[in-house]
GROMACS .gro file of C-alpha atoms in nm:
model
  350
    1UNK     CA    1  12.221   8.788   8.620
    2UNK     CA    2  12.378   9.131   8.653
    3UNK     CA    3  12.237   9.454   8.792
    4UNK     CA    4  12.379   9.634   8.485
    5UNK     CA    5  12.146   9.407   8.266
    6UNK     CA    6  11.863   9.627   8.393
    7UNK     CA    7  12.006   9.960   8.295
    8UNK     CA    8  11.839  10.202   8.058
    9UNK     CA    9  11.908  10.567   7.967
   10UNK     CA   10  11.655  10.815   8.089
   11UNK     CA   11  11.662  11.185   8.010
   12UNK     CA   12  11.614  11.378   8.331
   13UNK     CA   13  11.340  11.590   8.183
   14UNK     CA   14  11.111  11.290   8.170
   15UNK     CA   15  11.105  11.247   8.544
   16UNK     CA   16  10.759  11.374   8.644
   17UNK     CA   17  10.791  11.654   8.908
   18UNK     CA   18  10.419  11.720   8.968
   19UNK     CA   19  10.109  11.505   8.977
   20UNK     CA   20   9.842  11.561   8.705
   21UNK     CA   21   9.536  11.743   8.826
   22UNK     CA   22   9.317  11.464   8.700
   23UNK     CA   23   9.450  11.133   8.838
   24UNK     CA   24   9.304  10.899   8.573
   25UNK     CA   25   9.422  11.112   8.270
   26UNK     CA   26   9.782  11.002   8.279
   27UNK     CA   27   9.902  10.793   7.988
   28UNK     CA   28   9.891  10.409   8.002
   29UNK     CA   29  10.119  10.184   7.811
   30UNK     CA   30   9.964   9.837   7.765
   31UNK     CA   31  10.228   9.561   7.738
   32UNK     CA   32  10.120   9.216   7.630
   33UNK     CA   33  10.362   8.954   7.736
   34UNK     CA   34  10.212   8.702   7.494
   35UNK     CA   35  10.304   8.918   7.190
   36UNK     CA   36  10.521   9.210   7.079
   37UNK     CA   37  10.225   9.450   7.087
   38UNK     CA   38  10.247   9.779   7.279
   39UNK     CA   39   9.935  10.000   7.296
   40UNK     CA   40   9.921  10.361   7.398
   41UNK     CA   41   9.606  10.457   7.603
   42UNK     CA   42   9.478  10.692   7.879
   43UNK     CA   43   9.477  10.542   8.224
   44UNK     CA   44   9.098  10.532   8.257
   45UNK     CA   45   9.100  10.292   7.961
   46UNK     CA   46   9.234  10.028   8.201
   47UNK     CA   47   8.879   9.922   8.264
   48UNK     CA   48   8.862   9.785   7.903
   49UNK     CA   49   9.134   9.524   7.999
   50UNK     CA   50   8.948   9.407   8.313
   51UNK     CA   51   8.675   9.144   8.280
   52UNK     CA   52   8.378   9.050   8.494
   53UNK     CA   53   8.503   8.788   8.745
   54UNK     CA   54   8.852   8.942   8.773
   55UNK     CA   55   8.983   9.069   9.106
   56UNK     CA   56   9.172   9.402   9.136
   57UNK     CA   57   9.406   9.399   9.436
   58UNK     CA   58   9.481   9.744   9.588
   59UNK     CA   59   9.716   9.840   9.871
   60UNK     CA   60   9.528  10.057  10.126
   61UNK     CA   61   9.832  10.182  10.316
   62UNK     CA   62   9.848  10.543  10.397
   63UNK     CA   63  10.159  10.760  10.375
   64UNK     CA   64  10.254  10.947  10.699
   65UNK     CA   65  10.413  11.291  10.678
   66UNK     CA   66  10.738  11.122  10.778
   67UNK     CA   67  10.988  11.392  10.691
   68UNK     CA   68  11.088  11.605  10.983
   69UNK     CA   69  11.318  11.905  10.963
   70UNK     CA   70  11.469  12.017  11.302
   71UNK     CA   71  11.773  12.157  11.481
   72UNK     CA   72  12.034  11.980  11.682
   73UNK     CA   73  12.008  12.115  12.030
   74UNK     CA   74  12.378  12.153  12.104
   75UNK     CA   75  12.478  12.330  11.789
   76UNK     CA   76  12.160  12.455  11.616
   77UNK     CA   77  12.260  12.268  11.295
   78UNK     CA   78  11.970  12.191  11.061
   79UNK     CA   79  11.895  11.816  11.042
   80UNK     CA   80  11.642  11.594  10.876
   81UNK     CA   81  11.484  11.279  11.025
   82UNK     CA   82  11.281  11.047  10.797
   83UNK     CA   83  11.053  10.796  10.983
   84UNK     CA   84  11.087  10.448  10.840
   85UNK     CA   85  10.921  10.211  11.085
   86UNK     CA   86  10.783  10.224  11.438
   87UNK     CA   87  10.975   9.979  11.655
   88UNK     CA   88  10.777  10.014  11.973
   89UNK     CA   89  10.591  10.294  12.141
   90UNK     CA   90  10.766  10.615  12.065
   91UNK     CA   91  11.082  10.455  11.925
   92UNK     CA   92  11.111  10.463  11.546
   93UNK     CA   93  11.376  10.339  11.304
   94UNK     CA   94  11.470  10.640  11.094
   95UNK     CA   95  11.700  10.771  10.825
   96UNK     CA   96  11.888  11.084  10.929
   97UNK     CA   97  12.082  11.353  10.736
   98UNK     CA   98  12.352  11.435  10.795
   99UNK     CA   99  12.433  11.123  10.978
  100UNK     CA  100  12.768  11.244  11.124
  101UNK     CA  101  12.590  11.503  11.329
  102UNK     CA  102  12.340  11.264  11.486
  103UNK     CA  103  12.532  11.002  11.691
  104UNK     CA  104  12.376  10.828  11.989
  105UNK     CA  105  12.292  11.078  12.269
  106UNK     CA  106  12.224  11.362  12.029
  107UNK     CA  107  11.899  11.553  12.081
  108UNK     CA  108  11.690  11.727  11.814
  109UNK     CA  109  11.408  11.982  11.850
  110UNK     CA  110  11.121  12.031  11.598
  111UNK     CA  111  10.856  12.306  11.576
  112UNK     CA  112  10.960  12.531  11.857
  113UNK     CA  113  10.991  12.235  12.094
  114UNK     CA  114  10.651  12.087  12.032
  115UNK     CA  115  10.837  11.764  11.936
  116UNK     CA  116  11.183  11.648  12.058
  117UNK     CA  117  11.394  11.348  11.971
  118UNK     CA  118  11.688  11.159  12.113
  119UNK     CA  119  11.916  10.934  11.908
  120UNK     CA  120  11.938  10.600  12.081
  121UNK     CA  121  12.140  10.378  11.858
  122UNK     CA  122  12.286  10.316  11.508
  123UNK     CA  123  12.142  10.002  11.332
  124UNK     CA  124  12.163   9.833  10.999
  125UNK     CA  125  12.272  10.051  10.701
  126UNK     CA  126  12.337  10.346  10.935
  127UNK     CA  127  11.976  10.397  11.026
  128UNK     CA  128  11.910  10.550  11.370
  129UNK     CA  129  11.675  10.437  11.643
  130UNK     CA  130  11.508  10.754  11.770
  131UNK     CA  131  11.285  10.818  12.072
  132UNK     CA  132  11.034  11.104  12.045
  133UNK     CA  133  10.900  11.317  12.324
  134UNK     CA  134  10.585  11.526  12.292
  135UNK     CA  135  10.253  11.626  12.461
  136UNK     CA  136   9.928  11.491  12.318
  137UNK     CA  137   9.885  11.248  12.029
  138UNK     CA  138  10.193  11.164  11.817
  139UNK     CA  139   9.999  11.141  11.491
  140UNK     CA  140   9.850  11.489  11.543
  141UNK     CA  141  10.192  11.640  11.619
  142UNK     CA  142  10.337  11.463  11.313
  143UNK     CA  143  10.057  11.586  11.093
  144UNK     CA  144  10.134  11.946  11.201
  145UNK     CA  145  10.511  11.933  11.177
  146UNK     CA  146  10.596  11.662  10.915
  147UNK     CA  147  10.620  11.678  10.540
  148UNK     CA  148  10.534  11.420  10.280
  149UNK     CA  149  10.849  11.207  10.216
  150UNK     CA  150  10.881  11.259   9.845
  151UNK     CA  151  11.155  11.067   9.667
  152UNK     CA  152  11.482  11.266   9.616
  153UNK     CA  153  11.425  11.286   9.233
  154UNK     CA  154  11.120  11.502   9.294
  155UNK     CA  155  11.244  11.858   9.358
  156UNK     CA  156  10.920  12.050   9.324
  157UNK     CA  157  10.718  12.133   9.632
  158UNK     CA  158  10.401  11.933   9.668
  159UNK     CA  159  10.115  12.180   9.708
  160UNK     CA  160   9.848  11.929   9.802
  161UNK     CA  161   9.949  11.644  10.040
  162UNK     CA  162   9.646  11.439   9.919
  163UNK     CA  163   9.801  11.410   9.572
  164UNK     CA  164  10.066  11.180   9.722
  165UNK     CA  165   9.794  10.963   9.869
  166UNK     CA  166   9.564  10.702   9.702
  167UNK     CA  167   9.195  10.782   9.725
  168UNK     CA  168   9.156  10.449   9.921
  169UNK     CA  169   9.438  10.508  10.172
  170UNK     CA  170   9.328  10.382  10.503
  171UNK     CA  171   9.594  10.243  10.736
  172UNK     CA  172   9.885  10.480  10.828
  173UNK     CA  173  10.238  10.348  10.809
  174UNK     CA  174  10.412  10.410  10.475
  175UNK     CA  175  10.726  10.618  10.414
  176UNK     CA  176  10.634  10.626  10.046
  177UNK     CA  177  10.312  10.600   9.842
  178UNK     CA  178  10.213  10.282   9.644
  179UNK     CA  179  10.223  10.509   9.341
  180UNK     CA  180  10.040  10.284   9.083
  181UNK     CA  181   9.732  10.346   9.292
  182UNK     CA  182   9.761  10.730   9.258
  183UNK     CA  183   9.597  10.700   8.916
  184UNK     CA  184   9.265  10.566   9.045
  185UNK     CA  185   8.963  10.801   9.115
  186UNK     CA  186   8.662  10.699   9.319
  187UNK     CA  187   8.457  10.727   8.999
  188UNK     CA  188   8.681  10.485   8.813
  189UNK     CA  189   8.680  10.241   9.098
  190UNK     CA  190   8.301  10.247   9.101
  191UNK     CA  191   8.292  10.180   8.725
  192UNK     CA  192   8.513   9.886   8.778
  193UNK     CA  193   8.289   9.741   9.049
  194UNK     CA  194   7.980   9.805   8.833
  195UNK     CA  195   8.145   9.598   8.558
  196UNK     CA  196   8.150   9.296   8.788
  197UNK     CA  197   8.515   9.312   8.904
  198UNK     CA  198   8.593   9.247   9.270
  199UNK     CA  199   8.821   9.489   9.453
  200UNK     CA  200   9.029   9.330   9.732
  201UNK     CA  201   9.222   9.547   9.977
  202UNK     CA  202   9.551   9.435  10.124
  203UNK     CA  203   9.812   9.639  10.324
  204UNK     CA  204  10.180   9.672  10.277
  205UNK     CA  205  10.352   9.963  10.453
  206UNK     CA  206  10.612  10.082  10.200
  207UNK     CA  207  10.960  10.137  10.342
  208UNK     CA  208  11.264  10.279  10.170
  209UNK     CA  209  11.404   9.930  10.112
  210UNK     CA  210  11.186   9.913   9.802
  211UNK     CA  211  11.376  10.213   9.659
  212UNK     CA  212  11.726  10.148   9.778
  213UNK     CA  213  11.965  10.112   9.490
  214UNK     CA  214  12.109   9.773   9.417
  215UNK     CA  215  12.479   9.814   9.503
  216UNK     CA  216  12.591   9.460   9.403
  217UNK     CA  217  12.650   9.355   9.049
  218UNK     CA  218  12.524   8.997   9.123
  219UNK     CA  219  12.151   9.043   9.148
  220UNK     CA  220  12.108   8.739   9.370
  221UNK     CA  221  12.336   8.891   9.637
  222UNK     CA  222  12.110   9.195   9.693
  223UNK     CA  223  11.945   9.208  10.038
  224UNK     CA  224  11.589   9.337  10.057
  225UNK     CA  225  11.466   9.517  10.372
  226UNK     CA  226  11.155   9.386  10.532
  227UNK     CA  227  10.814   9.558  10.522
  228UNK     CA  228  10.495   9.492  10.725
  229UNK     CA  229  10.202   9.344  10.530
  230UNK     CA  230   9.852   9.221  10.614
  231UNK     CA  231   9.601   9.013  10.425
  232UNK     CA  232   9.257   8.997  10.580
  233UNK     CA  233   9.022   8.699  10.575
  234UNK     CA  234   8.791   8.889  10.339
  235UNK     CA  235   9.073   8.971  10.093
  236UNK     CA  236   9.203   8.609  10.100
  237UNK     CA  237   8.858   8.480  10.023
  238UNK     CA  238   8.804   8.721   9.739
  239UNK     CA  239   9.136   8.633   9.580
  240UNK     CA  240   9.099   8.257   9.625
  241UNK     CA  241   8.741   8.261   9.492
  242UNK     CA  242   8.861   8.459   9.183
  243UNK     CA  243   9.133   8.196   9.114
  244UNK     CA  244   8.887   7.912   9.173
  245UNK     CA  245   8.629   8.062   8.939
  246UNK     CA  246   8.877   8.123   8.662
  247UNK     CA  247   8.916   8.497   8.694
  248UNK     CA  248   9.240   8.689   8.692
  249UNK     CA  249   9.411   8.856   8.981
  250UNK     CA  250   9.523   9.204   8.868
  251UNK     CA  251   9.759   9.364   9.118
  252UNK     CA  252   9.774   9.745   9.141
  253UNK     CA  253  10.142   9.820   9.206
  254UNK     CA  254  10.446   9.614   9.298
  255UNK     CA  255  10.352   9.642   9.663
  256UNK     CA  256  10.022   9.462   9.616
  257UNK     CA  257  10.210   9.202   9.404
  258UNK     CA  258  10.467   9.140   9.672
  259UNK     CA  259  10.191   9.117   9.931
  260UNK     CA  260   9.990   8.848   9.760
  261UNK     CA  261  10.300   8.655   9.659
  262UNK     CA  262  10.433   8.665  10.012
  263UNK     CA  263  10.107   8.542  10.164
  264UNK     CA  264  10.066   8.246   9.922
  265UNK     CA  265  10.198   7.896   9.910
  266UNK     CA  266  10.315   7.680   9.622
  267UNK     CA  267   9.960   7.546   9.611
  268UNK     CA  268   9.841   7.881   9.468
  269UNK     CA  269   9.630   7.963   9.765
  270UNK     CA  270   9.658   8.284   9.948
  271UNK     CA  271   9.624   8.289  10.324
  272UNK     CA  272   9.495   8.547  10.570
  273UNK     CA  273   9.803   8.657  10.764
  274UNK     CA  274  10.023   8.946  10.864
  275UNK     CA  275  10.395   8.973  10.911
  276UNK     CA  276  10.708   9.108  10.751
  277UNK     CA  277  10.823   9.033  10.404
  278UNK     CA  278  11.155   9.075  10.234
  279UNK     CA  279  11.047   8.901   9.915
  280UNK     CA  280  11.271   8.984   9.614
  281UNK     CA  281  11.116   8.905   9.280
  282UNK     CA  282  11.346   8.896   8.982
  283UNK     CA  283  11.355   8.695   8.650
  284UNK     CA  284  11.318   8.327   8.718
  285UNK     CA  285  11.052   8.378   8.976
  286UNK     CA  286  10.725   8.187   8.922
  287UNK     CA  287  10.418   8.387   9.021
  288UNK     CA  288  10.168   8.196   9.235
  289UNK     CA  289   9.878   8.446   9.255
  290UNK     CA  290   9.929   8.748   9.029
  291UNK     CA  291   9.801   8.728   8.671
  292UNK     CA  292   9.846   9.088   8.560
  293UNK     CA  293  10.002   9.406   8.699
  294UNK     CA  294   9.932   9.783   8.687
  295UNK     CA  295  10.245   9.974   8.773
  296UNK     CA  296  10.447  10.295   8.696
  297UNK     CA  297  10.775  10.321   8.512
  298UNK     CA  298  11.067  10.232   8.748
  299UNK     CA  299  11.425  10.345   8.805
  300UNK     CA  300  11.713  10.190   8.605
  301UNK     CA  301  11.877   9.887   8.776
  302UNK     CA  302  11.603   9.893   9.050
  303UNK     CA  303  11.449   9.589   9.223
  304UNK     CA  304  11.109   9.707   9.082
  305UNK     CA  305  11.238   9.695   8.724
  306UNK     CA  306  11.358   9.342   8.801
  307UNK     CA  307  11.008   9.249   8.932
  308UNK     CA  308  10.827   9.363   8.618
  309UNK     CA  309  11.097   9.185   8.414
  310UNK     CA  310  11.020   8.870   8.605
  311UNK     CA  311  10.665   8.892   8.483
  312UNK     CA  312  10.695   9.019   8.123
  313UNK     CA  313  11.064   8.940   8.043
  314UNK     CA  314  11.375   9.161   8.065
  315UNK     CA  315  11.413   9.238   7.693
  316UNK     CA  316  11.045   9.311   7.644
  317UNK     CA  317  11.044   9.552   7.937
  318UNK     CA  318  11.365   9.726   7.825
  319UNK     CA  319  11.215   9.766   7.473
  320UNK     CA  320  10.895   9.900   7.626
  321UNK     CA  321  11.093  10.158   7.830
  322UNK     CA  322  11.292  10.253   7.520
  323UNK     CA  323  10.960  10.324   7.345
  324UNK     CA  324  10.838  10.511   7.652
  325UNK     CA  325  11.140  10.741   7.635
  326UNK     CA  326  11.092  10.795   7.258
  327UNK     CA  327  10.725  10.876   7.314
  328UNK     CA  328  10.808  11.105   7.610
  329UNK     CA  329  10.610  10.921   7.876
  330UNK     CA  330  10.641  11.068   8.227
  331UNK     CA  331  10.843  10.849   8.463
  332UNK     CA  332  10.845  10.747   8.830
  333UNK     CA  333  10.615  10.836   9.119
  334UNK     CA  334  10.407  11.112   8.962
  335UNK     CA  335  10.444  10.963   8.613
  336UNK     CA  336  10.253  10.753   8.371
  337UNK     CA  337  10.151  10.386   8.410
  338UNK     CA  338  10.187  10.045   8.252
  339UNK     CA  339   9.945   9.753   8.236
  340UNK     CA  340  10.130   9.420   8.197
  341UNK     CA  341   9.906   9.132   8.105
  342UNK     CA  342   9.887   8.813   7.899
  343UNK     CA  343   9.637   8.825   7.610
  344UNK     CA  344   9.651   8.451   7.573
  345UNK     CA  345   9.553   8.393   7.932
  346UNK     CA  346   9.277   8.654   7.905
  347UNK     CA  347   9.131   8.500   7.591
  348UNK     CA  348   9.140   8.152   7.749
  349UNK     CA  349   8.945   8.269   8.047
  350UNK     CA  350   8.680   8.441   7.841
   0.00000   0.00000   0.00000
């Protein structure tokens, strides 16, 4: 299996630069893996494909304003530090630009000295370990000085930080949003509950490893970076009860998918646990928990396109993306959504 097998041509103008004002009014492509049928809907129509007894799994991680712009103390050069993961206390693993200017021992100042940083070490992939110095509470300082870490393909300024946050975001720790969840409103979630669908919350703090390009041609040689996840006792029970009672587990986003698949065994039972996962899902993978997936349109040759291909099939997904380009769907983080499901499985359970 080659990385180039997952390439498709995307016109630049289809990359969404701004979120829609009404979250649930994006377009929704419904892809049935049991047939060749593609349907074109509005996102809030997703409720029509959810049945009483199903379980919707959402990722309640919260994006931190992880992008810091500062100056190198010795030279005054402008530098950028992106927080990836807290290692311990005030020491974070970060991505820095430009890397050549920030070797161990370098010091950086942000916001007129309200926050300072020292580069401690260079680790895997050129990331830096950075120690921060400040007065008060770090999260409050970060909220005042940091910017939302939008992906590099988004060049427009985000006017409202909350639009890069799900309405159910709760636990801070992500360097990127679980973007499939951006389409849900509180009203739509209430309608889903009222229909008899369980909503289970899990946590996966999204790191940049999810979005790093695959640099090897042999897919199996790609190394995924680890991300923290947590499945509570309540969520595990909700998901296990759904499976036991014949309902479907519908994951909102690839992060929710990777969380439930990481916390489950070959027996098809999910366990309450927390830890780090580097799970890499590509064609040939057998899903243990997930029955259907709500997700956005992903980058060519990305691990996320490989994941959706593992569920629905590579040729079917590449054809769907070809249609999405022809129909001028909006792509990537602020773009439109897909629902991947199996009509045969749905009919059998009803």
